[in-house]
PDB file of N, CA and C in Angstrom:
ATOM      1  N   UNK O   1     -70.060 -58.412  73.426  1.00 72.00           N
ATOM      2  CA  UNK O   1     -68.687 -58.725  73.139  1.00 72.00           C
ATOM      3  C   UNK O   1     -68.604 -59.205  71.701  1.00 72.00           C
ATOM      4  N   UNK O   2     -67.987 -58.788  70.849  1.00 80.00           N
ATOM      5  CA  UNK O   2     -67.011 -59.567  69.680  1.00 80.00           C
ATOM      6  C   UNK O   2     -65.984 -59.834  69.931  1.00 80.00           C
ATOM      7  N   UNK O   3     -65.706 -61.074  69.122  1.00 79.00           N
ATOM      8  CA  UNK O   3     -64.656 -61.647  69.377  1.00 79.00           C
ATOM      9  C   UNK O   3     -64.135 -61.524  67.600  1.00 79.00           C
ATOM     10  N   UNK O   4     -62.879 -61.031  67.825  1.00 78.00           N
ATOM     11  CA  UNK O   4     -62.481 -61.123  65.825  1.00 78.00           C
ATOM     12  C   UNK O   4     -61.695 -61.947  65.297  1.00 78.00           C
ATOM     13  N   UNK O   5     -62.145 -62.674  64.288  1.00 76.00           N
ATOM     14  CA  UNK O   5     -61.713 -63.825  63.851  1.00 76.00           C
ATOM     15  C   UNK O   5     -61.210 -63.872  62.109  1.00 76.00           C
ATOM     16  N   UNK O   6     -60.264 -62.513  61.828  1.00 78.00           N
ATOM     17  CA  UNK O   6     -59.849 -61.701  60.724  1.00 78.00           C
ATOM     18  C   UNK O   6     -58.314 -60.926  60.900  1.00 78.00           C
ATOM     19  N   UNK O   7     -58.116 -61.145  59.468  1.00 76.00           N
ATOM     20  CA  UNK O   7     -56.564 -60.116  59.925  1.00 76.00           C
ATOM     21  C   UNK O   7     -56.848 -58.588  58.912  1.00 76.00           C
ATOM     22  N   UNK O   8     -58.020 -58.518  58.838  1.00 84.00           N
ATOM     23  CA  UNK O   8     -58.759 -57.401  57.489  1.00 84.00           C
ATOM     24  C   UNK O   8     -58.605 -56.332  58.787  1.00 84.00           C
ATOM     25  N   UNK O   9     -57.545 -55.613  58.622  1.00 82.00           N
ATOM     26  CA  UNK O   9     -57.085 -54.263  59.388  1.00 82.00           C
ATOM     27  C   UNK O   9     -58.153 -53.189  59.376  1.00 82.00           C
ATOM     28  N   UNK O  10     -59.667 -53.270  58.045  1.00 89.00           N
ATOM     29  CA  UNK O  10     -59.728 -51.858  58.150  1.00 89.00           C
ATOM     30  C   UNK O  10     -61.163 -52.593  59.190  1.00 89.00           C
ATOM     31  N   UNK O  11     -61.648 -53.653  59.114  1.00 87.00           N
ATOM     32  CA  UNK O  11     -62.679 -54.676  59.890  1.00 87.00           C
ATOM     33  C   UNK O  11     -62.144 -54.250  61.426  1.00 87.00           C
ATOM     34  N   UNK O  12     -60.733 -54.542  61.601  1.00 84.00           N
ATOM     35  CA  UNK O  12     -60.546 -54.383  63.204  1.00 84.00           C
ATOM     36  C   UNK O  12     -60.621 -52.986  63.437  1.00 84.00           C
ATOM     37  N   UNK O  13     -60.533 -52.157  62.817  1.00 87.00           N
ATOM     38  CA  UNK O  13     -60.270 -50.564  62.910  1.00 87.00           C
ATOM     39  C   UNK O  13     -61.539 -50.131  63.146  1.00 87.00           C
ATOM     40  N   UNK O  14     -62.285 -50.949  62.789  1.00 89.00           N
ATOM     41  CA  UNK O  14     -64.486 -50.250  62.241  1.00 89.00           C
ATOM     42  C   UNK O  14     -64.608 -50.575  63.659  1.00 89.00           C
ATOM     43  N   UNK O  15     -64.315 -51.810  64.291  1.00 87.00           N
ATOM     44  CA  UNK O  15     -65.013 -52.787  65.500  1.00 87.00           C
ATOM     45  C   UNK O  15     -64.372 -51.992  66.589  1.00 87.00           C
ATOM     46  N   UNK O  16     -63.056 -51.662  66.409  1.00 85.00           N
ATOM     47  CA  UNK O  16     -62.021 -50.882  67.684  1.00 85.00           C
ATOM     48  C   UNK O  16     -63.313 -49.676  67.816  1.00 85.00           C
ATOM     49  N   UNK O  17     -63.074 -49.305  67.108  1.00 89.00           N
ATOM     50  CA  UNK O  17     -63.907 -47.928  66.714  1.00 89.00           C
ATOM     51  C   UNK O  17     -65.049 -47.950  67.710  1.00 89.00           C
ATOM     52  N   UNK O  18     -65.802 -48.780  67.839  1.00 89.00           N
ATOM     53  CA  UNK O  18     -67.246 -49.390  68.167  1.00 89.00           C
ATOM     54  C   UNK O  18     -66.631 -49.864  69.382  1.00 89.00           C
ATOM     55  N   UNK O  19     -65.982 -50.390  69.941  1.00 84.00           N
ATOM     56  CA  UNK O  19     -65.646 -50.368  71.386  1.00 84.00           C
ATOM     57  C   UNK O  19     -65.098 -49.245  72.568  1.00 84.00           C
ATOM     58  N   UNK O  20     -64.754 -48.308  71.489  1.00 85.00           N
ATOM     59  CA  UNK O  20     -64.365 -47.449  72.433  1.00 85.00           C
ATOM     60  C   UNK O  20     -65.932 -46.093  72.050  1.00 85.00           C
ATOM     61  N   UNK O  21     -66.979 -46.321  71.780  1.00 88.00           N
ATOM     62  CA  UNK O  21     -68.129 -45.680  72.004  1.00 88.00           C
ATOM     63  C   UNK O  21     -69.174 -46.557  72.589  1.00 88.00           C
ATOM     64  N   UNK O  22     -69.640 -47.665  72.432  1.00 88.00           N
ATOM     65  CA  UNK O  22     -70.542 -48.023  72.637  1.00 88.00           C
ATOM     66  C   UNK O  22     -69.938 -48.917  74.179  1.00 88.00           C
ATOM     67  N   UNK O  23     -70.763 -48.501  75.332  1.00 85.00           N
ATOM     68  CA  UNK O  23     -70.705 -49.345  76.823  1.00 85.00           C
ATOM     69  C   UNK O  23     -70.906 -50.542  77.216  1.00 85.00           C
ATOM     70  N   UNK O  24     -70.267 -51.130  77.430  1.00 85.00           N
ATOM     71  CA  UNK O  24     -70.060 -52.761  77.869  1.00 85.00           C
ATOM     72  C   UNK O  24     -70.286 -53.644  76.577  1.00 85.00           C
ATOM     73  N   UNK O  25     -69.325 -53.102  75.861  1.00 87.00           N
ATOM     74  CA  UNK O  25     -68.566 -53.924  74.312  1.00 87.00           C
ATOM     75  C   UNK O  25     -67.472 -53.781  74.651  1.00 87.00           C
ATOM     76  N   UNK O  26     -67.003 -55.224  74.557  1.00 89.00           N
ATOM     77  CA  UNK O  26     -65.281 -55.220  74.259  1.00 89.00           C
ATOM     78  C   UNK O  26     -65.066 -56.058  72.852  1.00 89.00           C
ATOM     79  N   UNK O  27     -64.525 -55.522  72.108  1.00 88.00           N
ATOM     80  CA  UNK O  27     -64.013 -56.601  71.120  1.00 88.00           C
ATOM     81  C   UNK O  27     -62.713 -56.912  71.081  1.00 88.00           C
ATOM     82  N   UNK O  28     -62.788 -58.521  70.751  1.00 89.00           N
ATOM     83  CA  UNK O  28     -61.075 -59.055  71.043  1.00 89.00           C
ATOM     84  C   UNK O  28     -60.745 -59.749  70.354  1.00 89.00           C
ATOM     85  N   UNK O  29     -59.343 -59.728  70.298  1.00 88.00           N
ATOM     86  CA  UNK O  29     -58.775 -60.229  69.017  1.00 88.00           C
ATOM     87  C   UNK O  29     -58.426 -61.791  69.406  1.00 88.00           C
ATOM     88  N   UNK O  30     -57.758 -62.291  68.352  1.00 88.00           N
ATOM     89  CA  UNK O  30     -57.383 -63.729  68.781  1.00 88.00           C
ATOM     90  C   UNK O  30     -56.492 -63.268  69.753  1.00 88.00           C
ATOM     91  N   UNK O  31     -55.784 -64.962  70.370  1.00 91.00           N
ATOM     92  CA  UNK O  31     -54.842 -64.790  71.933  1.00 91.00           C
ATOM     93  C   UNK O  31     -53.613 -63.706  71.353  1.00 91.00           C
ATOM     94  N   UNK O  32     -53.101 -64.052  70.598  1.00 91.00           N
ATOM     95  CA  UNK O  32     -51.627 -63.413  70.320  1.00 91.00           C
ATOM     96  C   UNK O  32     -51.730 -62.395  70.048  1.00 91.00           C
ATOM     97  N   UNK O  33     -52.231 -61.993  69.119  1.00 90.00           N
ATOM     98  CA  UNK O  33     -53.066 -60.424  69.378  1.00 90.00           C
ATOM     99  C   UNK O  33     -53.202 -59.525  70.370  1.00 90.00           C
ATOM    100  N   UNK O  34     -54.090 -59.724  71.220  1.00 92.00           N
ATOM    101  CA  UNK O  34     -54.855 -59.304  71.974  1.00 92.00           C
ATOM    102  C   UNK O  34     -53.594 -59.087  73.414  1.00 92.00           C
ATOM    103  N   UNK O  35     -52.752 -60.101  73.453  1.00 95.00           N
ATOM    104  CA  UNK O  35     -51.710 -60.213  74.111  1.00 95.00           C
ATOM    105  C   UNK O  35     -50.234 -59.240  73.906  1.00 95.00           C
ATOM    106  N   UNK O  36     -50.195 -59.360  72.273  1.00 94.00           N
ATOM    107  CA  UNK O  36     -49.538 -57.865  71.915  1.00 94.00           C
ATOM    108  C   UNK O  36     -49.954 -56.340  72.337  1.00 94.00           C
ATOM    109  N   UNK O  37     -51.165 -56.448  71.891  1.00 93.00           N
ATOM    110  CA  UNK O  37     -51.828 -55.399  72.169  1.00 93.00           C
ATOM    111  C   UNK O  37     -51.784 -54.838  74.187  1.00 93.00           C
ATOM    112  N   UNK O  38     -52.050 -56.112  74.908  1.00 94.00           N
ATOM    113  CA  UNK O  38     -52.043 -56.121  76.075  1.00 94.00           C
ATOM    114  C   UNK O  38     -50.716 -55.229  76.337  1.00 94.00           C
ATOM    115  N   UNK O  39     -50.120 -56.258  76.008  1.00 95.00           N
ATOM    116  CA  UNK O  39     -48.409 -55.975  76.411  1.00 95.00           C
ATOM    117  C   UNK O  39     -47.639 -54.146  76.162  1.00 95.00           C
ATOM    118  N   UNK O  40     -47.950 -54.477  74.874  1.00 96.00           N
ATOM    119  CA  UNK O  40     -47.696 -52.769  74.205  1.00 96.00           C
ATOM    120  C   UNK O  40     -48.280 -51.759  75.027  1.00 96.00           C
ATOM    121  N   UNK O  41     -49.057 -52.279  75.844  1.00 94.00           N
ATOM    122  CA  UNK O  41     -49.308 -50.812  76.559  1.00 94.00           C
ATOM    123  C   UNK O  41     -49.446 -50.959  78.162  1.00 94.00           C
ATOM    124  N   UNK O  42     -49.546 -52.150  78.571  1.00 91.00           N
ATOM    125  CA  UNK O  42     -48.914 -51.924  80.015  1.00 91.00           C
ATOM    126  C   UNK O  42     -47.663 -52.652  80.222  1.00 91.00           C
ATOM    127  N   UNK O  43     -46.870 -53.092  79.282  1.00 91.00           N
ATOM    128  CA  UNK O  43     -45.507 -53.751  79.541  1.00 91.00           C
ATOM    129  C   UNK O  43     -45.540 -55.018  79.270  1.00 91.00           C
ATOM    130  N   UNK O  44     -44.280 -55.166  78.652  1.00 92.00           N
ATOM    131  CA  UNK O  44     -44.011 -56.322  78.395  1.00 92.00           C
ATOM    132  C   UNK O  44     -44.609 -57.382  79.663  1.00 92.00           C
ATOM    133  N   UNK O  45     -44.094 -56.799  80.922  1.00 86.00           N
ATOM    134  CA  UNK O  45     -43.754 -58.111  81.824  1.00 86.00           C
ATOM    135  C   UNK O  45     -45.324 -58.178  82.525  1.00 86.00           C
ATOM    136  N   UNK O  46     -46.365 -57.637  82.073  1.00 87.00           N
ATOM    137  CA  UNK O  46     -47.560 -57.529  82.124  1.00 87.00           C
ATOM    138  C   UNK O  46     -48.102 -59.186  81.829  1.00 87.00           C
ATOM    139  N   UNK O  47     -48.927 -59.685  82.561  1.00 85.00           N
ATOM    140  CA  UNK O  47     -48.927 -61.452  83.381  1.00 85.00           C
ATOM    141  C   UNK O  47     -50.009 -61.396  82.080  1.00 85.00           C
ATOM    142  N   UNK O  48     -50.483 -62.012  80.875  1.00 90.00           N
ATOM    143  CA  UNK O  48     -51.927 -62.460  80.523  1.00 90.00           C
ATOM    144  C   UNK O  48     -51.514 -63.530  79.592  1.00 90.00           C
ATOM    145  N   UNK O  49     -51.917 -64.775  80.791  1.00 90.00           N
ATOM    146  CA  UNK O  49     -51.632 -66.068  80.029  1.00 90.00           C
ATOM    147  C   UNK O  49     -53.349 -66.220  79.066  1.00 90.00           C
ATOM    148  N   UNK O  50     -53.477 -67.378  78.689  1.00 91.00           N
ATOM    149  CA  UNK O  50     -54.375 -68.206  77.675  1.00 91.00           C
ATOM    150  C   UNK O  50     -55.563 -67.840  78.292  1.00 91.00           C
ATOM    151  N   UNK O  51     -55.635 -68.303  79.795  1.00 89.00           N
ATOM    152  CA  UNK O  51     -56.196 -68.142  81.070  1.00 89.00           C
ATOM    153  C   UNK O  51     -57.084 -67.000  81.277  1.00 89.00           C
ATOM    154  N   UNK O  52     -56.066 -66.081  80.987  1.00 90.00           N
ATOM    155  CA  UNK O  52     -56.575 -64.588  81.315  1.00 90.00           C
ATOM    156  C   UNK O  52     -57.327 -64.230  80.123  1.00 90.00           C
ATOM    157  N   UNK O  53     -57.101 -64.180  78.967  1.00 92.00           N
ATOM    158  CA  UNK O  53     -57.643 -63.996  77.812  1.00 92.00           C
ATOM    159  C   UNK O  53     -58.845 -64.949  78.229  1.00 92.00           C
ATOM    160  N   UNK O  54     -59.191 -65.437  78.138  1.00 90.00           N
ATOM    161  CA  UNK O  54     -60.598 -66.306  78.518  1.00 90.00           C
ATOM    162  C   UNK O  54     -61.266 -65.487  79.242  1.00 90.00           C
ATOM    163  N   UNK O  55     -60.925 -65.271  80.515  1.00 89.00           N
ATOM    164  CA  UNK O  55     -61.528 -64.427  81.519  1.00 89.00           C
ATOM    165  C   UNK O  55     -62.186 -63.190  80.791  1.00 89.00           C
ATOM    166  N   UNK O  56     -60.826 -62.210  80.084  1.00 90.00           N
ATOM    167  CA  UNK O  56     -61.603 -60.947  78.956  1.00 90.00           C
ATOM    168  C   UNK O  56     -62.494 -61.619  78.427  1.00 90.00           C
ATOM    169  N   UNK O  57     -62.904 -62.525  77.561  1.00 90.00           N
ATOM    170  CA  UNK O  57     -63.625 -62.724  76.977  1.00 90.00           C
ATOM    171  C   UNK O  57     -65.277 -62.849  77.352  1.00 90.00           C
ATOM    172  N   UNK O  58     -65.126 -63.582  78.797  1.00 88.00           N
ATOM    173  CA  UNK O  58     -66.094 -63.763  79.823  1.00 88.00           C
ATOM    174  C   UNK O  58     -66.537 -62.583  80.167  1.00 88.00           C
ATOM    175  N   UNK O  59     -65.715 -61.679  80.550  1.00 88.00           N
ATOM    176  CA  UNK O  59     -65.901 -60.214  81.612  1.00 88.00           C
ATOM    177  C   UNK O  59     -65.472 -59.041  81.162  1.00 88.00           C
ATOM    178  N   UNK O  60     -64.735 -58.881  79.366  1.00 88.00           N
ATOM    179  CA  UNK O  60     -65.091 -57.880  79.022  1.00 88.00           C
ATOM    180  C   UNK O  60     -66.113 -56.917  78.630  1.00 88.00           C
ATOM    181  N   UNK O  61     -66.987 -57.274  78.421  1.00 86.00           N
ATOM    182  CA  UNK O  61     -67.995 -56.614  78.235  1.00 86.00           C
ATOM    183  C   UNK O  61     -69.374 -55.868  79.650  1.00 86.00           C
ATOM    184  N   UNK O  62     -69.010 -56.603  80.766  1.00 85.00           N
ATOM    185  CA  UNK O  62     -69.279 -56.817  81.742  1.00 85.00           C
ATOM    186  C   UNK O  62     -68.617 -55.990  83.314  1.00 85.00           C
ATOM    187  N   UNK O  63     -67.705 -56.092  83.247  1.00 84.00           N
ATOM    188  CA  UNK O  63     -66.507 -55.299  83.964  1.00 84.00           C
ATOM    189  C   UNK O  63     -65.257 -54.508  83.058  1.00 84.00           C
ATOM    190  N   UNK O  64     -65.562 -53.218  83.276  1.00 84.00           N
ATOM    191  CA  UNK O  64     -64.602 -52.290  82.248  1.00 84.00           C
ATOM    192  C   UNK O  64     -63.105 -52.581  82.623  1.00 84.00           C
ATOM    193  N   UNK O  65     -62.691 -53.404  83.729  1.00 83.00           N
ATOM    194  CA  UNK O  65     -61.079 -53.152  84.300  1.00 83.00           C
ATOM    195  C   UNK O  65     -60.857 -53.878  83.306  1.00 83.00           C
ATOM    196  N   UNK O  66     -61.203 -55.100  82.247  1.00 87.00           N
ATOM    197  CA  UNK O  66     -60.896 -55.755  81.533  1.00 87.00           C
ATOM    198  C   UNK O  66     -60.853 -55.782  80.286  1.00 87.00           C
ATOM    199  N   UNK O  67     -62.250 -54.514  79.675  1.00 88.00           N
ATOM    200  CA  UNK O  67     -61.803 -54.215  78.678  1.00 88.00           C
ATOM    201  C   UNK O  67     -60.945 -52.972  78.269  1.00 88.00           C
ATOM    202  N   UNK O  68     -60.696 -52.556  79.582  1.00 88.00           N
ATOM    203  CA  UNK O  68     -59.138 -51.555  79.771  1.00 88.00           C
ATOM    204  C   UNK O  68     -57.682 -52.059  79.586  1.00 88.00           C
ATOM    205  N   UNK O  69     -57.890 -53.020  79.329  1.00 90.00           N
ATOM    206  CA  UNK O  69     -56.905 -53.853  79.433  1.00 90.00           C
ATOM    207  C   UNK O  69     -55.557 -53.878  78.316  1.00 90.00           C
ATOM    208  N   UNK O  70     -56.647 -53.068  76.687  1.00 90.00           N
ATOM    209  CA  UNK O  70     -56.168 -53.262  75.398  1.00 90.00           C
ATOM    210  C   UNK O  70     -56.234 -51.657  75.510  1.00 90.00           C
ATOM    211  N   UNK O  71     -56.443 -51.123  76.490  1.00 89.00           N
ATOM    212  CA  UNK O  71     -56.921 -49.493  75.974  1.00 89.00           C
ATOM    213  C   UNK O  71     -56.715 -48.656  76.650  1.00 89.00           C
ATOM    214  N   UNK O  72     -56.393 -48.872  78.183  1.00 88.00           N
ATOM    215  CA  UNK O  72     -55.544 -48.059  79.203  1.00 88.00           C
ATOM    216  C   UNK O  72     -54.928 -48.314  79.872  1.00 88.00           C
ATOM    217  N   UNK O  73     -53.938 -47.632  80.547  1.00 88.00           N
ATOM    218  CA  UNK O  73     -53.487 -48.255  81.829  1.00 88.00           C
ATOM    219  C   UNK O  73     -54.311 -48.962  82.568  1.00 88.00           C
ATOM    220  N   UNK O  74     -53.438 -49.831  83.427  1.00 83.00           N
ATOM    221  CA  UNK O  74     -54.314 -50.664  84.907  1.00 83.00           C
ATOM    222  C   UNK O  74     -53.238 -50.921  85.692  1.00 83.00           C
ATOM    223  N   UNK O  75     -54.569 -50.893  86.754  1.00 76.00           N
ATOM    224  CA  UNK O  75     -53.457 -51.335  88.103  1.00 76.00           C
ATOM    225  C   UNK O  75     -53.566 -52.588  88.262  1.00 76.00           C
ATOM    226  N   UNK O  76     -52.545 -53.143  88.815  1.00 73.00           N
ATOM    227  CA  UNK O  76     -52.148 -54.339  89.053  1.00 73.00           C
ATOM    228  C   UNK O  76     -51.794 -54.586  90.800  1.00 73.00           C
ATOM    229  N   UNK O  77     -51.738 -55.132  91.768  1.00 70.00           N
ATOM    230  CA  UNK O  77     -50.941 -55.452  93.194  1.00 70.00           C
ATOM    231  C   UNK O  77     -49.721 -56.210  92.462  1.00 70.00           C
ATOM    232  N   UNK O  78     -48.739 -56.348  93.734  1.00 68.00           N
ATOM    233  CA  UNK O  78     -47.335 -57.275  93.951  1.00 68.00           C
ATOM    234  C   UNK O  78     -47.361 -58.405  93.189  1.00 68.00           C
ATOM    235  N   UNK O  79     -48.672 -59.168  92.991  1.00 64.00           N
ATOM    236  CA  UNK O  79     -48.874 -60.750  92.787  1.00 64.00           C
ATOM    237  C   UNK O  79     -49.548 -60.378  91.196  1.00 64.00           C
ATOM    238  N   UNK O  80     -49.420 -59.459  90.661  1.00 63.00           N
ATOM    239  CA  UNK O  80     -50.122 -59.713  89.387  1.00 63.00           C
ATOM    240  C   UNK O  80     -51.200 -59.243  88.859  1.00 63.00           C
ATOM    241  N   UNK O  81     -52.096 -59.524  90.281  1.00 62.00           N
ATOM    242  CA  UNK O  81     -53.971 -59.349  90.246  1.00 62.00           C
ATOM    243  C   UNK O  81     -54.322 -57.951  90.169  1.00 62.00           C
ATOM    244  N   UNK O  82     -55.450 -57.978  89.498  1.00 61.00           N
ATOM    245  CA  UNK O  82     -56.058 -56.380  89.581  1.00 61.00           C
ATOM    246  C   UNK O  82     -56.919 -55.904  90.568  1.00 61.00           C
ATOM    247  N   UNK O  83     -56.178 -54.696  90.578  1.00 63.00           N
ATOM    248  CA  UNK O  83     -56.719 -53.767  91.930  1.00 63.00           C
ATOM    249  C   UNK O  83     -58.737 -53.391  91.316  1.00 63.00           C
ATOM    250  N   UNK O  84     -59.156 -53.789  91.329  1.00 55.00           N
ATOM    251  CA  UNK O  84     -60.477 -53.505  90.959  1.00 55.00           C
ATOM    252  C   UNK O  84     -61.593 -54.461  91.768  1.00 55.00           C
ATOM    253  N   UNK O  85     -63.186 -54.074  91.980  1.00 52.00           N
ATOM    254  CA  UNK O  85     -64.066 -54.875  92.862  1.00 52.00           C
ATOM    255  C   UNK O  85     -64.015 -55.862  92.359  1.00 52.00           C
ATOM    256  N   UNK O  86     -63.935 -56.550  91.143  1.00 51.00           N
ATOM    257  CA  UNK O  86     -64.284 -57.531  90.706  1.00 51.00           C
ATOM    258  C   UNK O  86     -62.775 -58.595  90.548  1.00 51.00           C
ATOM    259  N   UNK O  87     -61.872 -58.334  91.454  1.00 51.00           N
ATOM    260  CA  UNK O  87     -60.585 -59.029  91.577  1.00 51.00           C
ATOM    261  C   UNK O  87     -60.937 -60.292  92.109  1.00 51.00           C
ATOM    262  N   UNK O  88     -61.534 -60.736  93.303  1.00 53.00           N
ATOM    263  CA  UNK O  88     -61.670 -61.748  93.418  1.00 53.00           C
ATOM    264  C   UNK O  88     -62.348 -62.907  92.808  1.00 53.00           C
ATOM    265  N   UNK O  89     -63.056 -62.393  91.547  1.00 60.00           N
ATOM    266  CA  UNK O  89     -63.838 -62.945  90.613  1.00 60.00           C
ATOM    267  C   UNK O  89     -62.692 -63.100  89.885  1.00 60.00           C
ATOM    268  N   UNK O  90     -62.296 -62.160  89.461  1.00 62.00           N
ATOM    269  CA  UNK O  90     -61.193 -62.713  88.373  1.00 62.00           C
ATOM    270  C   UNK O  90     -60.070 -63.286  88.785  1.00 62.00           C
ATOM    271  N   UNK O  91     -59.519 -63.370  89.945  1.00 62.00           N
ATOM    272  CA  UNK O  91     -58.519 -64.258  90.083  1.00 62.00           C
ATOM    273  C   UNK O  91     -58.810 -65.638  90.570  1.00 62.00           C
ATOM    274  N   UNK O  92     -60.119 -66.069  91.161  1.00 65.00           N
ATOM    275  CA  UNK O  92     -60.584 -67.366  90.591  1.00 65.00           C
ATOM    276  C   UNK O  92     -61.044 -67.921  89.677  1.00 65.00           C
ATOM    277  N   UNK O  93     -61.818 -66.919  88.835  1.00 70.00           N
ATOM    278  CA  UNK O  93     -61.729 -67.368  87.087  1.00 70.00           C
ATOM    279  C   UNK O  93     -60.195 -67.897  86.572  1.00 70.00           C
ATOM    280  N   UNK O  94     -59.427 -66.948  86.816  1.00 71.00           N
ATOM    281  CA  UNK O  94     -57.989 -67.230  86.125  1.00 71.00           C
ATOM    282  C   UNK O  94     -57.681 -67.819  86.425  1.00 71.00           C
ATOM    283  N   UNK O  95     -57.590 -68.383  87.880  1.00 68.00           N
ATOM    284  CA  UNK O  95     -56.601 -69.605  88.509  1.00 68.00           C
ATOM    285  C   UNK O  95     -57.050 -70.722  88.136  1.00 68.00           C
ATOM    286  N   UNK O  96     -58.596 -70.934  88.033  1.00 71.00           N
ATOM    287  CA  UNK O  96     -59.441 -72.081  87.433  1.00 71.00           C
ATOM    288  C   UNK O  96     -58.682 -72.355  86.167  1.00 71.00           C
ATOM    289  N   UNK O  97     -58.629 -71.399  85.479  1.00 73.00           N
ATOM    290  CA  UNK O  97     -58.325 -71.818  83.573  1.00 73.00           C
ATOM    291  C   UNK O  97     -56.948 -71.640  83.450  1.00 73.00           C
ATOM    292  N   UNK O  98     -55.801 -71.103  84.444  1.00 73.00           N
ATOM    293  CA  UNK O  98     -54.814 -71.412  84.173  1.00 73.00           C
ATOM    294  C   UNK O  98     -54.367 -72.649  84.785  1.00 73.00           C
ATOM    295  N   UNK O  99     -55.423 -73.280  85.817  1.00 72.00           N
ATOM    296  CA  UNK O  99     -55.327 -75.226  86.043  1.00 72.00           C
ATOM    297  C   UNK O  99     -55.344 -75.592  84.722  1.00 72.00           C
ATOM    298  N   UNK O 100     -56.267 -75.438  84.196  1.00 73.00           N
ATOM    299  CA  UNK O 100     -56.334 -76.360  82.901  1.00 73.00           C
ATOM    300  C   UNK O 100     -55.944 -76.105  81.734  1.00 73.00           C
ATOM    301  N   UNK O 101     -55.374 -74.652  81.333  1.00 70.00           N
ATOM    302  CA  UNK O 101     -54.753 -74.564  80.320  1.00 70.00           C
ATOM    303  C   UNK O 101     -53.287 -73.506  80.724  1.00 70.00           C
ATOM    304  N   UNK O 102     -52.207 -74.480  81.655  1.00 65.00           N
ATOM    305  CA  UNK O 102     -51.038 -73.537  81.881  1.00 65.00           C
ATOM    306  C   UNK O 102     -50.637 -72.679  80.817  1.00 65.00           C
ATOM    307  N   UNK O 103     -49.787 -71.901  81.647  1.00 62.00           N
ATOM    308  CA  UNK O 103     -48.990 -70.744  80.698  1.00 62.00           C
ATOM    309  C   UNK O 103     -48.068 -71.188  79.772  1.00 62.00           C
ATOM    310  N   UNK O 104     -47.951 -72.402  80.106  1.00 57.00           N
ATOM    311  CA  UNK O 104     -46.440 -73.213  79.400  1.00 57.00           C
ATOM    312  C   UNK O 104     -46.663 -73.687  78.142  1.00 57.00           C
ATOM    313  N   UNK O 105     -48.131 -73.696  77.587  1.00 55.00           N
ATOM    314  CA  UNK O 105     -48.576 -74.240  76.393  1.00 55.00           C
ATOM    315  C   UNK O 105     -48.178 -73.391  75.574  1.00 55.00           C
ATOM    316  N   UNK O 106     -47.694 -73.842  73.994  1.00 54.00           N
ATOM    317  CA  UNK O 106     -47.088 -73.024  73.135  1.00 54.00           C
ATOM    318  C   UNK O 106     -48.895 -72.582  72.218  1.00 54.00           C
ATOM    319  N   UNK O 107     -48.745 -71.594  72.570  1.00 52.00           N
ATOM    320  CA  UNK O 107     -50.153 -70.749  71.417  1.00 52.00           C
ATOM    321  C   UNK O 107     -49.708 -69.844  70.928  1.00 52.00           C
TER     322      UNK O 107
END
């Protein structure tokens, strides 16, 4: 996993580049970012608090539903959660870190 800590467009363009060839790399941008990016392509009303971004960070590189996240569609159920094996992992990761860092915090 990288994590990018730059607004040097042609740096994120080299690293994007490098995530979508090389297997179980995700690289991610800061929260707001990464959250645009989220959004722009499965919808606005697409759920990824502070919380969730943590989780990518943990399990992108690790489980692909997550680093699909910035790069393809996904499925989602009624409640938010992703339809993938590793859902119940991630929705107690998330629920854990959205205890301690709600959605309501301004980032």
């Amino acid at each position: 996993m990288i994590i990018l800590i730059t607004d040097d467009d042609d740096c994120i363009g080299y690293l994007n580049d490098w995530d979508k060839r090389i297997p179980n790399l995700d690289v991610v941008d800061d929260y707001r970012n990464e959250k645009k990016e989220i959004q722009a392509l499965q919808g606005k009303q697409f759920p990824f608090s502070f919380g969730d971004y943590v989780v990518k960070i943990l399990m992108g590189g690790v489980d692909s539903w997550f680093d699909d996240l910035d790069e393809k569609k996904v499925t989602i159920d009624g409640y938010g959660q992703p339809i993938a094996d590793s859902s119940s992992l991630w929705w107690l990761l998330s629920w854990l870190l959205n205890f301690f860092w709600p959605t309501n915090q301004n980032l």
